Amino acid sequence: MSSANVLFRRKKDYKRGVAYSVLLVGNSGTGKTTFANNLLESAVFPHRYGMEASEVPNNPRVKVVKPTMVVSYNSKNGIPSYMSQFDASREHLEPGVTITSTTMEISTGAEEPPSRSSVSSDSSSFLQNPDKILFNLVNTHGVGENLDNSMCFDEITGYLEQQFDQVLAEETRIKRNPRFEDTRVHVALYFIEPTGHGLREMDVEMMKRLSRYTNVLPIISRADSFTRAELSKFKKQIMNDVEKYNVPVYKFDVDPEEDDLETIEENQGLALLQPFAVVSSDEKNSNGEYIRSYPWGDLKVDDENVSDLRVLKNVLFGSHFQEFKDTTQNFLYENYRAEKLSTVADWDVDSGKDLSTNKRDSAAPSLSNFASLITTGQFKSSQSLAIPPQSDTPSTPEMNEHSKEVDSPLRQMSQSIRLGNEEIINKIKNSPRINSSGSPDRTKLRNISETVPYVLKHERIIAKQQKLEELEAQSARELQKRIQELEKKAGELKLREKLLRQQHANGSAPSLQSRNSTQSVVSQQSKIKKEESTTDLASIVNGRS
Ligand SMILES: Nc1nc2c(ncn2[C@@H]2O[C@H](COP(=O)(O)OP(=O)(O)OP(=O)(O)O)[C@@H](O)[C@H]2O)c(=O)[nH]1
């Protein structure tokens, strides 16, 4: 992009607000929602157990432009539903993780309405940057509440990747969408539970995964759980674990050749303070300051002696605002983009073998004509779900066994989708290109612009398909269990029916014989039970000896 274009874009960004996204990740109950409200000095986010939002005055600098919505929801089935209403009081009833997004406009200009005491005390943090920030806060609900949390990891990193994909698809369009919103996440705050025991395996894994897509800052939540000495020890333990397990969290590194003295000092101070330990609260005192009120006294959440909240606020909206944006764009996103485009380049090499004419086949699906195929009905909606190529997609062993036995409607649908998908891939691969004597750069650009959106869509579809297969296997297992239960019940009913028949045959009152037979069945059953329990006990004793 030319420098004039960059300038023009920056100017436009400054006018409508610079997009900035922060993600909050951490186990349920670590205080993410409370922290988010404290960060914005405003009761924007409702709590799972309800919150008297009306009692808390709002920050005049913060305006919600898009209320909290569920952007990706993962039930155990793995079927996401996008952009639905978020109900905080019901979120915990659903399995998996719920990702929500809230967009706010934060005014940072000096001409803004006079701020309240709580805001003015910290307004410097908002002021070093553009007049308006289009702030997107992404929160995660339900992490750590499942027996298997790996699905949460996938869902969260899937969301981050999707935001990169959207920018990549937009960049490779010939005609750009002027209303495109960049929702890439610039910082993830990872909330560590105040256990005092360093990082858990889950923390290490999650932070590693997040750091592929965003700057990760580890945060100690509910820091008021510690004494001064305990907190300092816990911080050290966490940083040791970060080093030990090579967790690529954001480090406040300095470059003595590039950075000025002030920056060096600031970064060195922040590096020593890491991981930031925060205290948050919904309660305010009469001065409008957030406090935690205890029988032995009040604690201000902005007090730097007990909480790093204020420092963190400055890092996020002040000193490192541009740095986080630049690292996301120039390092994380560029790496991701290079990786993705290299897969497309491989496709290009393959299709180079098929060069036969000088004219491009305009029927090769770009995202725009892909969309028009759907709207004109030439491309059936079910076909928009593609199927993974067999070699790429891991499937569970049970799934394979099951698929041999049952050709379910889901599987049939899968197969038809797979055929449709492969057909399109072949179309792209085989579409004739202009030969190298034409305008190679232009041709390549056009090819990429047509192929990239499709590749991205294809990959997302593969993931969806995989989840559908998992769902199918799960339902098959549940069905099998249910059949066994029903068979057992049927056996019991048959036995009871037999006894009743015998009673009936011997007259209305149970005869001696039938009573005897009932007794014998009962005694036989109890004998079996006795034998079973004896065997069990014996086996336990034997096992022990
Ligand atoms: N002691 C203490 N309690 C806190 C702190 N921050 C939040 N809490 C309390 O912790 C509880 C959970 O806080 P939330 O903000 O709802 O936690 P969350 O991480 O958003 O929870 P989910 O929405 O379930 O993911 C609430 O009762 C808060 O008042 C803190 O710094 N110290």
Tab-separated table of N, CA, C and O and ligand atoms in Angstrom, residues 27-34 47-48 91 140-141 222 224 278-280 292 294, ligand 1:
chain	number	residue	atom	x	y	z
A	27	ASN	N	-10.626	-19.061	33.813
A	27	ASN	CA	-11.687	-19.888	34.376
A	27	ASN	C	-12.857	-19.045	34.865
A	27	ASN	O	-12.688	-17.876	35.204
A	28	SER	N	-13.994	-19.664	34.902
A	28	SER	CA	-15.189	-18.999	35.413
A	28	SER	C	-14.974	-18.536	36.842
A	28	SER	O	-14.369	-19.264	37.643
A	29	GLY	N	-15.445	-17.352	37.122
A	29	GLY	CA	-15.355	-16.856	38.492
A	29	GLY	C	-14.028	-16.217	38.834
A	29	GLY	O	-13.776	-15.867	39.988
A	30	THR	N	-13.142	-16.039	37.850
A	30	THR	CA	-11.852	-15.406	38.153
A	30	THR	C	-11.981	-13.882	38.188
A	30	THR	O	-11.001	-13.186	38.442
A	31	GLY	N	-13.168	-13.380	37.884
A	31	GLY	CA	-13.394	-11.943	38.000
A	31	GLY	C	-13.252	-11.171	36.697
A	31	GLY	O	-13.038	-9.952	36.708
A	32	LYS	N	-13.402	-11.842	35.565
A	32	LYS	CA	-13.221	-11.176	34.253
A	32	LYS	C	-14.269	-10.076	34.044
A	32	LYS	O	-13.943	-8.969	33.618
A	33	THR	N	-15.524	-10.408	34.344
A	33	THR	CA	-16.605	-9.445	34.113
A	33	THR	C	-16.434	-8.221	35.014
A	33	THR	O	-16.564	-7.081	34.562
A	34	THR	N	-16.117	-8.479	36.277
A	34	THR	CA	-15.920	-7.371	37.217
A	34	THR	C	-14.752	-6.507	36.742
A	34	THR	O	-14.825	-5.271	36.757
A	47	HIS	N	-23.511	-9.550	35.196
A	47	HIS	CA	-22.908	-10.727	35.817
A	47	HIS	C	-23.798	-11.935	35.644
A	47	HIS	O	-25.000	-11.819	35.460
A	48	ARG	N	-23.148	-13.066	35.785
A	48	ARG	CA	-23.879	-14.335	35.711
A	48	ARG	C	-24.979	-14.387	36.793
A	48	ARG	O	-26.056	-14.878	36.546
A	91	GLU	N	-26.027	-18.435	30.911
A	91	GLU	CA	-24.821	-18.880	30.213
A	91	GLU	C	-24.239	-20.175	30.793
A	91	GLU	O	-23.821	-21.062	30.074
A	140	THR	N	-14.960	-14.511	27.520
A	140	THR	CA	-15.219	-15.949	27.384
A	140	THR	C	-15.885	-16.444	28.669
A	140	THR	O	-15.449	-16.096	29.761
A	141	HIS	N	-16.917	-17.225	28.523
A	141	HIS	CA	-17.664	-17.707	29.690
A	141	HIS	C	-17.714	-19.234	29.659
A	141	HIS	O	-18.016	-19.813	28.625
A	222	ARG	N	-8.092	-11.644	41.409
A	222	ARG	CA	-8.460	-11.613	42.834
A	222	ARG	C	-7.216	-11.517	43.722
A	222	ARG	O	-7.032	-12.308	44.656
A	224	ASP	N	-6.386	-9.735	45.996
A	224	ASP	CA	-6.555	-9.470	47.426
A	224	ASP	C	-6.530	-10.761	48.242
A	224	ASP	O	-6.560	-10.717	49.479
A	278	VAL	N	-4.507	-8.042	39.709
A	278	VAL	CA	-5.589	-7.064	39.806
A	278	VAL	C	-6.613	-7.417	40.890
A	278	VAL	O	-6.840	-8.578	41.209
A	279	VAL	N	-7.190	-6.360	41.408
A	279	VAL	CA	-8.318	-6.494	42.334
A	279	VAL	C	-9.464	-5.737	41.673
A	279	VAL	O	-9.264	-4.640	41.148
A	280	SER	N	-10.640	-6.333	41.644
A	280	SER	CA	-11.786	-5.665	41.008
A	280	SER	C	-12.988	-5.730	41.932
A	280	SER	O	-13.050	-6.558	42.844
A	292	ARG	N	-13.340	-2.483	47.465
A	292	ARG	CA	-13.804	-3.736	48.065
A	292	ARG	C	-13.903	-3.449	49.551
A	292	ARG	O	-12.905	-3.052	50.166
A	294	TYR	N	-14.396	-4.514	53.315
A	294	TYR	CA	-14.271	-5.652	54.234
A	294	TYR	C	-14.546	-5.183	55.660
A	294	TYR	O	-14.480	-3.977	55.942
B	1	LIG	N1	-12.079	-11.186	46.411
B	1	LIG	C1	-12.269	-10.801	45.163
B	1	LIG	N2	-13.384	-11.144	44.537
B	1	LIG	C2	-13.567	-10.726	43.251
B	1	LIG	C3	-12.617	-9.940	42.580
B	1	LIG	N3	-13.076	-9.686	41.335
B	1	LIG	C4	-14.272	-10.278	41.239
B	1	LIG	N4	-14.582	-10.900	42.390
B	1	LIG	C5	-15.806	-11.655	42.699
B	1	LIG	O1	-15.714	-12.920	42.034
B	1	LIG	C6	-17.011	-13.352	41.624
B	1	LIG	C7	-16.993	-13.698	40.152
B	1	LIG	O2	-16.699	-12.540	39.418
B	1	LIG	P1	-17.066	-12.381	37.876
B	1	LIG	O3	-16.540	-11.071	37.445
B	1	LIG	O4	-18.496	-12.654	37.642
B	1	LIG	O5	-16.196	-13.578	37.274
B	1	LIG	P2	-16.121	-14.069	35.740
B	1	LIG	O6	-14.730	-14.540	35.529
B	1	LIG	O7	-16.604	-13.021	34.834
B	1	LIG	O8	-17.113	-15.284	35.759
B	1	LIG	P3	-17.864	-15.991	34.486
B	1	LIG	O9	-18.819	-14.994	33.908
B	1	LIG	O10	-18.542	-17.158	35.118
B	1	LIG	O11	-16.793	-16.399	33.533
B	1	LIG	C8	-17.954	-12.210	41.960
B	1	LIG	O12	-18.588	-12.511	43.163
B	1	LIG	C9	-17.045	-11.016	42.131
B	1	LIG	O13	-17.549	-10.055	43.020
B	1	LIG	C10	-11.437	-9.592	43.284
B	1	LIG	O14	-10.537	-8.920	42.782
B	1	LIG	N5	-11.317	-10.049	44.557
